Amino acid sequence: MGGFDILVAVVLGIVEGITEWLPVSSTGHMILVNQFMSFSDKDFQEMFLVVVQLGAIMAVVILFWSKLWPFNFGAAKNKKPFIKWDSMILWFKIAVACVPAVIVGLALDEIVDELFYNAIVVAGALILYGILFIIVEIWNKGKNPVINTVSEIGFNCAIIIGLFQVLAAVVPGTSRSGATIIGALLLGISRGAAAEFTFFLSIPVMFGASLLKIVKHGLHFTGFEFITLAVGMIVAFIVSLFVIKLLLSYIRKHDFKVFGVYRIVLGVVVLLYFLISGAAVV
């Protein structure tokens, strides 16, 4: 590995920080980027593309710390309960929603990569879910959300959203955030609450996927590999801070149709690129 790999880490960190939270599929973007720049070590690259998500996760933890942290240290002094039950219940809902994706992910991880990780499937998923975003938003037009905050999301809704998350685990290019947001919108959940709950679901799912990938890769990092991975994670963290805030601000006044259109365009670009160039997905 050399100096160019640091540049690759920065670019991929930026791509991760943007596309992990927007419902546009990080996989589709990573495929395109990898055609023009990639790490010299392919095994390291495979690990990096998963573990770099830890940087993005930390942005969610920092931004929503007050909602996510379930304990009150110094509770006796402040005359407050030690356990913040609203946060604890939120974690129970997150856990319930993540169970389907964890089961499917562990069982089908290698099979999915072998059968579905190709340009046609990814492009098809980009286009299909782009169309679904537009249809769902048109269907929702003029309707008032039934659920406006994350705290109002019940366990039944959490399980259904978790089942939608499975779609992303099975079909590359679906977008984890895209699938869960579509599921939440169909349940009558507001765009803000849908996006926020999707952010929270990412924490155990992405942490688990990263840990699994590190175990498979092994802990035998060289010093330069560790620095490269750290650079990518830091960049993903910083970019994610801005993107999450911008997305939440945007959807207060706008719907998700623009992301649907973007997905369709990206899907067509991915498909045409690989059909014309005859390049293989790596």
PDB file of C-alpha atoms in Angstrom:
ATOM      1  CA  MET A   1       0.000   0.000   0.000  1.00  0.00           C
ATOM      2  CA  GLY A   2       1.172   3.521  -0.735  1.00  0.00           C
ATOM      3  CA  GLY A   3       0.294   7.195  -0.599  1.00  0.00           C
ATOM      4  CA  PHE A   4      -2.425   6.831  -3.239  1.00  0.00           C
ATOM      5  CA  ASP A   5      -4.340   4.590  -0.850  1.00  0.00           C
ATOM      6  CA  ILE A   6      -4.754   7.539   1.542  1.00  0.00           C
ATOM      7  CA  LEU A   7      -6.441   9.488  -1.251  1.00  0.00           C
ATOM      8  CA  VAL A   8      -8.706   6.504  -1.954  1.00  0.00           C
ATOM      9  CA  ALA A   9      -9.593   6.364   1.762  1.00  0.00           C
ATOM     10  CA  VAL A  10     -10.527  10.053   1.760  1.00  0.00           C
ATOM     11  CA  VAL A  11     -12.707   9.732  -1.360  1.00  0.00           C
ATOM     12  CA  LEU A  12     -14.450   6.582  -0.098  1.00  0.00           C
ATOM     13  CA  GLY A  13     -14.928   8.203   3.316  1.00  0.00           C
ATOM     14  CA  ILE A  14     -16.693  11.133   1.642  1.00  0.00           C
ATOM     15  CA  VAL A  15     -18.854   8.793  -0.443  1.00  0.00           C
ATOM     16  CA  GLU A  16     -19.731   6.740   2.650  1.00  0.00           C
ATOM     17  CA  GLY A  17     -20.554   9.810   4.718  1.00  0.00           C
ATOM     18  CA  ILE A  18     -22.964  11.075   2.065  1.00  0.00           C
ATOM     19  CA  THR A  19     -24.599   7.953   0.700  1.00  0.00           C
ATOM     20  CA  GLU A  20     -25.013   5.977   3.934  1.00  0.00           C
ATOM     21  CA  TRP A  21     -27.647   8.400   5.195  1.00  0.00           C
ATOM     22  CA  LEU A  22     -29.296   9.560   1.997  1.00  0.00           C
ATOM     23  CA  PRO A  23     -31.636   6.886   0.548  1.00  0.00           C
ATOM     24  CA  VAL A  24     -29.561   6.569  -2.639  1.00  0.00           C
ATOM     25  CA  SER A  25     -27.557   3.343  -2.064  1.00  0.00           C
ATOM     26  CA  SER A  26     -23.943   3.500  -0.949  1.00  0.00           C
ATOM     27  CA  THR A  27     -23.338   0.248  -2.872  1.00  0.00           C
ATOM     28  CA  GLY A  28     -24.172   1.783  -6.257  1.00  0.00           C
ATOM     29  CA  HIS A  29     -21.832   4.690  -5.615  1.00  0.00           C
ATOM     30  CA  MET A  30     -19.018   2.508  -4.310  1.00  0.00           C
ATOM     31  CA  ILE A  31     -19.240   0.330  -7.434  1.00  0.00           C
ATOM     32  CA  LEU A  32     -18.761   3.345  -9.680  1.00  0.00           C
ATOM     33  CA  VAL A  33     -15.954   4.824  -7.579  1.00  0.00           C
ATOM     34  CA  ASN A  34     -14.110   1.494  -7.500  1.00  0.00           C
ATOM     35  CA  GLN A  35     -13.973   1.453 -11.291  1.00  0.00           C
ATOM     36  CA  PHE A  36     -11.803   4.556 -11.237  1.00  0.00           C
ATOM     37  CA  MET A  37      -9.854   4.257  -8.009  1.00  0.00           C
ATOM     38  CA  SER A  38      -9.342   1.430  -5.537  1.00  0.00           C
ATOM     39  CA  PHE A  39      -6.877   0.152  -2.955  1.00  0.00           C
ATOM     40  CA  SER A  40      -3.856  -1.804  -4.100  1.00  0.00           C
ATOM     41  CA  ASP A  41      -4.756  -4.603  -1.673  1.00  0.00           C
ATOM     42  CA  LYS A  42      -8.144  -6.099  -2.616  1.00  0.00           C
ATOM     43  CA  ASP A  43      -8.585  -7.953   0.690  1.00  0.00           C
ATOM     44  CA  PHE A  44      -8.038  -4.707   2.584  1.00  0.00           C
ATOM     45  CA  GLN A  45     -10.485  -2.928   0.280  1.00  0.00           C
ATOM     46  CA  GLU A  46     -13.236  -5.462   0.973  1.00  0.00           C
ATOM     47  CA  MET A  47     -12.750  -4.973   4.697  1.00  0.00           C
ATOM     48  CA  PHE A  48     -12.425  -1.175   4.430  1.00  0.00           C
ATOM     49  CA  LEU A  49     -15.724  -0.728   2.568  1.00  0.00           C
ATOM     50  CA  VAL A  50     -17.574  -2.252   5.530  1.00  0.00           C
ATOM     51  CA  VAL A  51     -15.552  -1.035   8.515  1.00  0.00           C
ATOM     52  CA  VAL A  52     -15.447   2.600   7.319  1.00  0.00           C
ATOM     53  CA  GLN A  53     -19.123   2.642   8.322  1.00  0.00           C
ATOM     54  CA  LEU A  54     -18.036   2.855  11.968  1.00  0.00           C
ATOM     55  CA  GLY A  55     -17.065   6.474  11.355  1.00  0.00           C
ATOM     56  CA  ALA A  56     -20.537   7.216  10.023  1.00  0.00           C
ATOM     57  CA  ILE A  57     -22.127   5.438  12.998  1.00  0.00           C
ATOM     58  CA  MET A  58     -20.297   7.665  15.463  1.00  0.00           C
ATOM     59  CA  ALA A  59     -21.876  10.732  13.847  1.00  0.00           C
ATOM     60  CA  VAL A  60     -25.337   9.355  14.732  1.00  0.00           C
ATOM     61  CA  VAL A  61     -24.219   8.556  18.285  1.00  0.00           C
ATOM     62  CA  ILE A  62     -22.833  12.074  18.800  1.00  0.00           C
ATOM     63  CA  LEU A  63     -25.781  13.917  17.241  1.00  0.00           C
ATOM     64  CA  PHE A  64     -28.441  11.920  19.095  1.00  0.00           C
ATOM     65  CA  TRP A  65     -26.558  11.171  22.303  1.00  0.00           C
ATOM     66  CA  SER A  66     -29.225  12.660  24.580  1.00  0.00           C
ATOM     67  CA  LYS A  67     -31.888  10.388  23.062  1.00  0.00           C
ATOM     68  CA  LEU A  68     -29.751   7.267  22.851  1.00  0.00           C
ATOM     69  CA  TRP A  69     -27.858   7.200  26.162  1.00  0.00           C
ATOM     70  CA  PRO A  70     -30.143   5.351  28.619  1.00  0.00           C
ATOM     71  CA  PHE A  71     -28.467   6.245  31.934  1.00  0.00           C
ATOM     72  CA  ASN A  72     -28.433   9.279  34.213  1.00  0.00           C
ATOM     73  CA  PHE A  73     -25.099   9.486  36.019  1.00  0.00           C
ATOM     74  CA  GLY A  74     -25.434  11.623  39.083  1.00  0.00           C
ATOM     75  CA  ALA A  75     -29.115  10.717  39.166  1.00  0.00           C
ATOM     76  CA  ALA A  76     -29.342  10.865  42.964  1.00  0.00           C
ATOM     77  CA  LYS A  77     -27.878  14.360  43.035  1.00  0.00           C
ATOM     78  CA  ASN A  78     -30.292  15.587  40.370  1.00  0.00           C
ATOM     79  CA  LYS A  79     -33.222  13.625  41.845  1.00  0.00           C
ATOM     80  CA  LYS A  80     -33.807  11.814  38.571  1.00  0.00           C
ATOM     81  CA  PRO A  81     -34.189   8.069  37.856  1.00  0.00           C
ATOM     82  CA  PHE A  82     -30.890   6.334  37.035  1.00  0.00           C
ATOM     83  CA  ILE A  83     -32.426   4.680  33.970  1.00  0.00           C
ATOM     84  CA  LYS A  84     -33.959   6.858  31.249  1.00  0.00           C
ATOM     85  CA  TRP A  85     -36.805   4.534  30.350  1.00  0.00           C
ATOM     86  CA  ASP A  86     -37.736   6.368  27.156  1.00  0.00           C
ATOM     87  CA  SER A  87     -34.215   5.741  25.843  1.00  0.00           C
ATOM     88  CA  MET A  88     -34.213   2.152  27.098  1.00  0.00           C
ATOM     89  CA  ILE A  89     -37.530   1.419  25.390  1.00  0.00           C
ATOM     90  CA  LEU A  90     -36.162   2.990  22.209  1.00  0.00           C
ATOM     91  CA  TRP A  91     -33.255   0.512  22.313  1.00  0.00           C
ATOM     92  CA  PHE A  92     -35.703  -2.372  22.774  1.00  0.00           C
ATOM     93  CA  LYS A  93     -37.517  -1.215  19.628  1.00  0.00           C
ATOM     94  CA  ILE A  94     -34.222  -0.922  17.737  1.00  0.00           C
ATOM     95  CA  ALA A  95     -33.236  -4.431  18.842  1.00  0.00           C
ATOM     96  CA  VAL A  96     -36.574  -5.875  17.710  1.00  0.00           C
ATOM     97  CA  ALA A  97     -36.326  -4.131  14.340  1.00  0.00           C
ATOM     98  CA  CYS A  98     -32.774  -5.398  13.765  1.00  0.00           C
ATOM     99  CA  VAL A  99     -33.454  -9.087  14.454  1.00  0.00           C
ATOM    100  CA  PRO A 100     -34.671  -9.973  10.904  1.00  0.00           C
ATOM    101  CA  ALA A 101     -31.699  -8.282   9.209  1.00  0.00           C
ATOM    102  CA  VAL A 102     -29.202  -9.901  11.578  1.00  0.00           C
ATOM    103  CA  ILE A 103     -30.607 -13.380  10.961  1.00  0.00           C
ATOM    104  CA  VAL A 104     -30.703 -12.960   7.182  1.00  0.00           C
ATOM    105  CA  GLY A 105     -27.335 -11.201   7.086  1.00  0.00           C
ATOM    106  CA  LEU A 106     -25.536 -13.953   8.992  1.00  0.00           C
ATOM    107  CA  ALA A 107     -27.222 -16.718   7.026  1.00  0.00           C
ATOM    108  CA  LEU A 108     -26.971 -15.317   3.510  1.00  0.00           C
ATOM    109  CA  ASP A 109     -24.023 -12.880   3.531  1.00  0.00           C
ATOM    110  CA  GLU A 110     -21.703 -14.847   1.246  1.00  0.00           C
ATOM    111  CA  ILE A 111     -24.549 -16.210  -0.900  1.00  0.00           C
ATOM    112  CA  VAL A 112     -25.906 -12.713  -1.541  1.00  0.00           C
ATOM    113  CA  ASP A 113     -22.469 -11.419  -2.542  1.00  0.00           C
ATOM    114  CA  GLU A 114     -21.975 -14.338  -4.929  1.00  0.00           C
ATOM    115  CA  LEU A 115     -25.404 -14.281  -6.572  1.00  0.00           C
ATOM    116  CA  PHE A 116     -26.552 -10.661  -6.490  1.00  0.00           C
ATOM    117  CA  TYR A 117     -23.497  -8.410  -6.251  1.00  0.00           C
ATOM    118  CA  ASN A 118     -23.369  -7.418  -9.906  1.00  0.00           C
ATOM    119  CA  ALA A 119     -24.117  -4.317 -11.953  1.00  0.00           C
ATOM    120  CA  ILE A 120     -27.462  -5.484 -13.320  1.00  0.00           C
ATOM    121  CA  VAL A 121     -28.937  -6.317  -9.894  1.00  0.00           C
ATOM    122  CA  VAL A 122     -27.607  -3.119  -8.293  1.00  0.00           C
ATOM    123  CA  ALA A 123     -28.840  -0.937 -11.169  1.00  0.00           C
ATOM    124  CA  GLY A 124     -32.213  -2.680 -11.130  1.00  0.00           C
ATOM    125  CA  ALA A 125     -32.598  -2.113  -7.370  1.00  0.00           C
ATOM    126  CA  LEU A 126     -31.639   1.538  -7.747  1.00  0.00           C
ATOM    127  CA  ILE A 127     -34.270   2.087 -10.419  1.00  0.00           C
ATOM    128  CA  LEU A 128     -37.003  -0.015  -8.800  1.00  0.00           C
ATOM    129  CA  TYR A 129     -36.773   1.626  -5.393  1.00  0.00           C
ATOM    130  CA  GLY A 130     -36.420   5.038  -7.010  1.00  0.00           C
ATOM    131  CA  ILE A 131     -39.781   4.449  -8.683  1.00  0.00           C
ATOM    132  CA  LEU A 132     -41.228   3.215  -5.382  1.00  0.00           C
ATOM    133  CA  PHE A 133     -40.105   6.387  -3.606  1.00  0.00           C
ATOM    134  CA  ILE A 134     -41.973   8.495  -6.155  1.00  0.00           C
ATOM    135  CA  ILE A 135     -45.088   6.293  -5.989  1.00  0.00           C
ATOM    136  CA  VAL A 136     -45.162   6.290  -2.170  1.00  0.00           C
ATOM    137  CA  GLU A 137     -44.748  10.064  -2.001  1.00  0.00           C
ATOM    138  CA  ILE A 138     -47.541  10.587  -4.535  1.00  0.00           C
ATOM    139  CA  TRP A 139     -49.734   8.175  -2.550  1.00  0.00           C
ATOM    140  CA  ASN A 140     -48.927  10.049   0.673  1.00  0.00           C
ATOM    141  CA  LYS A 141     -49.573  13.510  -0.765  1.00  0.00           C
ATOM    142  CA  GLY A 142     -52.113  15.423   1.282  1.00  0.00           C
ATOM    143  CA  LYS A 143     -52.182  12.820   4.062  1.00  0.00           C
ATOM    144  CA  ASN A 144     -51.247  13.673   7.618  1.00  0.00           C
ATOM    145  CA  PRO A 145     -48.794  11.293   9.316  1.00  0.00           C
ATOM    146  CA  VAL A 146     -50.246   8.989  11.936  1.00  0.00           C
ATOM    147  CA  ILE A 147     -46.930   8.906  13.819  1.00  0.00           C
ATOM    148  CA  ASN A 148     -44.869  12.080  14.134  1.00  0.00           C
ATOM    149  CA  THR A 149     -42.059  11.185  16.529  1.00  0.00           C
ATOM    150  CA  VAL A 150     -39.781   8.207  17.096  1.00  0.00           C
ATOM    151  CA  SER A 151     -41.199   7.705  20.594  1.00  0.00           C
ATOM    152  CA  GLU A 152     -44.631   7.061  19.045  1.00  0.00           C
ATOM    153  CA  ILE A 153     -43.334   4.174  16.930  1.00  0.00           C
ATOM    154  CA  GLY A 154     -44.640   0.965  18.496  1.00  0.00           C
ATOM    155  CA  PHE A 155     -43.057  -2.473  18.547  1.00  0.00           C
ATOM    156  CA  ASN A 156     -45.339  -3.691  15.747  1.00  0.00           C
ATOM    157  CA  CYS A 157     -44.186  -0.864  13.482  1.00  0.00           C
ATOM    158  CA  ALA A 158     -40.573  -1.482  14.491  1.00  0.00           C
ATOM    159  CA  ILE A 159     -40.807  -5.125  13.415  1.00  0.00           C
ATOM    160  CA  ILE A 160     -42.351  -4.191  10.059  1.00  0.00           C
ATOM    161  CA  ILE A 161     -39.647  -1.588   9.439  1.00  0.00           C
ATOM    162  CA  GLY A 162     -37.092  -4.273  10.336  1.00  0.00           C
ATOM    163  CA  LEU A 163     -38.571  -6.565   7.691  1.00  0.00           C
ATOM    164  CA  PHE A 164     -38.127  -3.824   5.102  1.00  0.00           C
ATOM    165  CA  GLN A 165     -34.493  -3.550   6.207  1.00  0.00           C
ATOM    166  CA  VAL A 166     -34.063  -7.198   5.182  1.00  0.00           C
ATOM    167  CA  LEU A 167     -34.628  -6.136   1.552  1.00  0.00           C
ATOM    168  CA  ALA A 168     -31.383  -4.183   1.691  1.00  0.00           C
ATOM    169  CA  ALA A 169     -29.545  -7.156   3.216  1.00  0.00           C
ATOM    170  CA  VAL A 170     -30.675  -9.419   0.373  1.00  0.00           C
ATOM    171  CA  VAL A 171     -30.502  -7.144  -2.689  1.00  0.00           C
ATOM    172  CA  PRO A 172     -27.437  -4.884  -3.112  1.00  0.00           C
ATOM    173  CA  GLY A 173     -28.353  -1.426  -4.363  1.00  0.00           C
ATOM    174  CA  THR A 174     -31.615  -1.335  -2.413  1.00  0.00           C
ATOM    175  CA  SER A 175     -30.214   1.058   0.233  1.00  0.00           C
ATOM    176  CA  ARG A 176     -30.797   0.201   3.862  1.00  0.00           C
ATOM    177  CA  SER A 177     -32.054   3.696   4.642  1.00  0.00           C
ATOM    178  CA  GLY A 178     -34.152   3.723   1.480  1.00  0.00           C
ATOM    179  CA  ALA A 179     -35.904   0.443   2.301  1.00  0.00           C
ATOM    180  CA  THR A 180     -36.638   1.350   5.927  1.00  0.00           C
ATOM    181  CA  ILE A 181     -37.856   4.849   5.057  1.00  0.00           C
ATOM    182  CA  ILE A 182     -40.242   3.458   2.421  1.00  0.00           C
ATOM    183  CA  GLY A 183     -41.564   0.972   4.984  1.00  0.00           C
ATOM    184  CA  ALA A 184     -42.011   3.721   7.580  1.00  0.00           C
ATOM    185  CA  LEU A 185     -43.804   6.030   5.139  1.00  0.00           C
ATOM    186  CA  LEU A 186     -46.220   3.234   4.209  1.00  0.00           C
ATOM    187  CA  LEU A 187     -47.009   2.850   7.924  1.00  0.00           C
ATOM    188  CA  GLY A 188     -47.972   6.516   8.159  1.00  0.00           C
ATOM    189  CA  ILE A 189     -44.808   7.649   9.940  1.00  0.00           C
ATOM    190  CA  SER A 190     -43.641  11.205   9.262  1.00  0.00           C
ATOM    191  CA  ARG A 191     -40.544  11.729   7.116  1.00  0.00           C
ATOM    192  CA  GLY A 192     -38.555  13.139  10.029  1.00  0.00           C
ATOM    193  CA  ALA A 193     -39.384  10.273  12.384  1.00  0.00           C
ATOM    194  CA  ALA A 194     -38.773   7.731   9.593  1.00  0.00           C
ATOM    195  CA  ALA A 195     -35.316   9.146   8.862  1.00  0.00           C
ATOM    196  CA  GLU A 196     -34.414   9.405  12.552  1.00  0.00           C
ATOM    197  CA  PHE A 197     -35.446   5.822  13.337  1.00  0.00           C
ATOM    198  CA  THR A 198     -33.474   4.675  10.293  1.00  0.00           C
ATOM    199  CA  PHE A 199     -30.391   6.411  11.688  1.00  0.00           C
ATOM    200  CA  PHE A 200     -30.838   4.588  14.992  1.00  0.00           C
ATOM    201  CA  LEU A 201     -31.263   1.211  13.289  1.00  0.00           C
ATOM    202  CA  SER A 202     -27.907   1.713  11.592  1.00  0.00           C
ATOM    203  CA  ILE A 203     -25.982   1.583  14.879  1.00  0.00           C
ATOM    204  CA  PRO A 204     -26.284  -2.140  15.776  1.00  0.00           C
ATOM    205  CA  VAL A 205     -26.540  -3.291  12.135  1.00  0.00           C
ATOM    206  CA  MET A 206     -23.454  -1.444  10.912  1.00  0.00           C
ATOM    207  CA  PHE A 207     -21.457  -2.107  14.079  1.00  0.00           C
ATOM    208  CA  GLY A 208     -22.231  -5.824  13.821  1.00  0.00           C
ATOM    209  CA  ALA A 209     -21.349  -5.956  10.125  1.00  0.00           C
ATOM    210  CA  SER A 210     -18.069  -4.122  10.770  1.00  0.00           C
ATOM    211  CA  LEU A 211     -17.136  -6.397  13.663  1.00  0.00           C
ATOM    212  CA  LEU A 212     -17.893  -9.491  11.578  1.00  0.00           C
ATOM    213  CA  LYS A 213     -15.769  -8.196   8.692  1.00  0.00           C
ATOM    214  CA  ILE A 214     -12.834  -7.389  11.011  1.00  0.00           C
ATOM    215  CA  VAL A 215     -12.991 -10.904  12.482  1.00  0.00           C
ATOM    216  CA  LYS A 216     -12.998 -12.436   8.982  1.00  0.00           C
ATOM    217  CA  HIS A 217     -10.131 -10.203   7.854  1.00  0.00           C
ATOM    218  CA  GLY A 218      -8.137 -10.699  11.026  1.00  0.00           C
ATOM    219  CA  LEU A 219      -6.418  -8.145  13.235  1.00  0.00           C
ATOM    220  CA  HIS A 220      -3.089  -8.329  11.419  1.00  0.00           C
ATOM    221  CA  PHE A 221      -3.083  -4.705  10.211  1.00  0.00           C
ATOM    222  CA  THR A 222       0.128  -3.030   9.178  1.00  0.00           C
ATOM    223  CA  GLY A 223       0.720   0.438  10.579  1.00  0.00           C
ATOM    224  CA  PHE A 224      -0.091   2.033   7.226  1.00  0.00           C
ATOM    225  CA  GLU A 225      -3.284   0.001   6.841  1.00  0.00           C
ATOM    226  CA  PHE A 226      -4.431   1.141  10.278  1.00  0.00           C
ATOM    227  CA  ILE A 227      -3.749   4.791   9.376  1.00  0.00           C
ATOM    228  CA  THR A 228      -5.588   4.394   6.056  1.00  0.00           C
ATOM    229  CA  LEU A 229      -8.624   2.889   7.759  1.00  0.00           C
ATOM    230  CA  ALA A 230      -8.575   5.587  10.450  1.00  0.00           C
ATOM    231  CA  VAL A 231      -8.451   8.345   7.803  1.00  0.00           C
ATOM    232  CA  GLY A 232     -11.470   6.890   6.004  1.00  0.00           C
ATOM    233  CA  MET A 233     -13.444   6.585   9.243  1.00  0.00           C
ATOM    234  CA  ILE A 234     -12.634  10.138  10.354  1.00  0.00           C
ATOM    235  CA  VAL A 235     -13.650  11.553   6.973  1.00  0.00           C
ATOM    236  CA  ALA A 236     -16.877   9.506   6.999  1.00  0.00           C
ATOM    237  CA  PHE A 237     -17.604  10.789  10.515  1.00  0.00           C
ATOM    238  CA  ILE A 238     -17.129  14.470   9.649  1.00  0.00           C
ATOM    239  CA  VAL A 239     -19.098  14.257   6.396  1.00  0.00           C
ATOM    240  CA  SER A 240     -21.900  12.318   8.129  1.00  0.00           C
ATOM    241  CA  LEU A 241     -22.317  15.062  10.745  1.00  0.00           C
ATOM    242  CA  PHE A 242     -23.146  17.577   8.011  1.00  0.00           C
ATOM    243  CA  VAL A 243     -25.206  15.225   5.829  1.00  0.00           C
ATOM    244  CA  ILE A 244     -27.480  14.038   8.651  1.00  0.00           C
ATOM    245  CA  LYS A 245     -28.214  17.609   9.708  1.00  0.00           C
ATOM    246  CA  LEU A 246     -28.846  18.683   6.110  1.00  0.00           C
ATOM    247  CA  LEU A 247     -31.168  15.738   5.440  1.00  0.00           C
ATOM    248  CA  LEU A 248     -33.272  16.382   8.541  1.00  0.00           C
ATOM    249  CA  SER A 249     -33.491  20.056   7.626  1.00  0.00           C
ATOM    250  CA  TYR A 250     -34.391  19.269   4.004  1.00  0.00           C
ATOM    251  CA  ILE A 251     -37.221  16.847   4.721  1.00  0.00           C
ATOM    252  CA  ARG A 252     -38.959  19.290   7.041  1.00  0.00           C
ATOM    253  CA  LYS A 253     -40.143  21.125   3.914  1.00  0.00           C
ATOM    254  CA  HIS A 254     -39.595  18.627   1.087  1.00  0.00           C
ATOM    255  CA  ASP A 255     -40.454  15.018   0.263  1.00  0.00           C
ATOM    256  CA  PHE A 256     -38.256  12.145  -0.940  1.00  0.00           C
ATOM    257  CA  LYS A 257     -39.191  12.278  -4.638  1.00  0.00           C
ATOM    258  CA  VAL A 258     -35.908  13.972  -5.565  1.00  0.00           C
ATOM    259  CA  PHE A 259     -34.049  10.953  -4.186  1.00  0.00           C
ATOM    260  CA  GLY A 260     -36.283   8.672  -6.233  1.00  0.00           C
ATOM    261  CA  VAL A 261     -35.384  10.554  -9.402  1.00  0.00           C
ATOM    262  CA  TYR A 262     -31.695  10.512  -8.470  1.00  0.00           C
ATOM    263  CA  ARG A 263     -31.779   6.739  -7.892  1.00  0.00           C
ATOM    264  CA  ILE A 264     -33.349   6.148 -11.308  1.00  0.00           C
ATOM    265  CA  VAL A 265     -30.717   8.289 -13.026  1.00  0.00           C
ATOM    266  CA  LEU A 266     -27.869   6.609 -11.108  1.00  0.00           C
ATOM    267  CA  GLY A 267     -29.269   3.155 -11.904  1.00  0.00           C
ATOM    268  CA  VAL A 268     -29.337   3.955 -15.604  1.00  0.00           C
ATOM    269  CA  VAL A 269     -25.773   5.332 -15.425  1.00  0.00           C
ATOM    270  CA  VAL A 270     -24.496   2.206 -13.626  1.00  0.00           C
ATOM    271  CA  LEU A 271     -26.221  -0.094 -16.103  1.00  0.00           C
ATOM    272  CA  LEU A 272     -25.022   1.791 -19.193  1.00  0.00           C
ATOM    273  CA  TYR A 273     -21.476   2.080 -17.897  1.00  0.00           C
ATOM    274  CA  PHE A 274     -21.076  -1.645 -17.377  1.00  0.00           C
ATOM    275  CA  LEU A 275     -22.922  -2.596 -20.572  1.00  0.00           C
ATOM    276  CA  ILE A 276     -20.806  -0.253 -22.704  1.00  0.00           C
ATOM    277  CA  SER A 277     -17.462  -0.845 -21.007  1.00  0.00           C
ATOM    278  CA  GLY A 278     -17.958  -4.532 -20.301  1.00  0.00           C
ATOM    279  CA  ALA A 279     -16.255  -3.928 -16.950  1.00  0.00           C
ATOM    280  CA  ALA A 280     -16.692  -6.416 -14.130  1.00  0.00           C
ATOM    281  CA  VAL A 281     -18.037  -5.452 -10.726  1.00  0.00           C
ATOM    282  CA  VAL A 282     -15.312  -5.669  -8.122  1.00  0.00           C
TER     283      VAL A 282
END
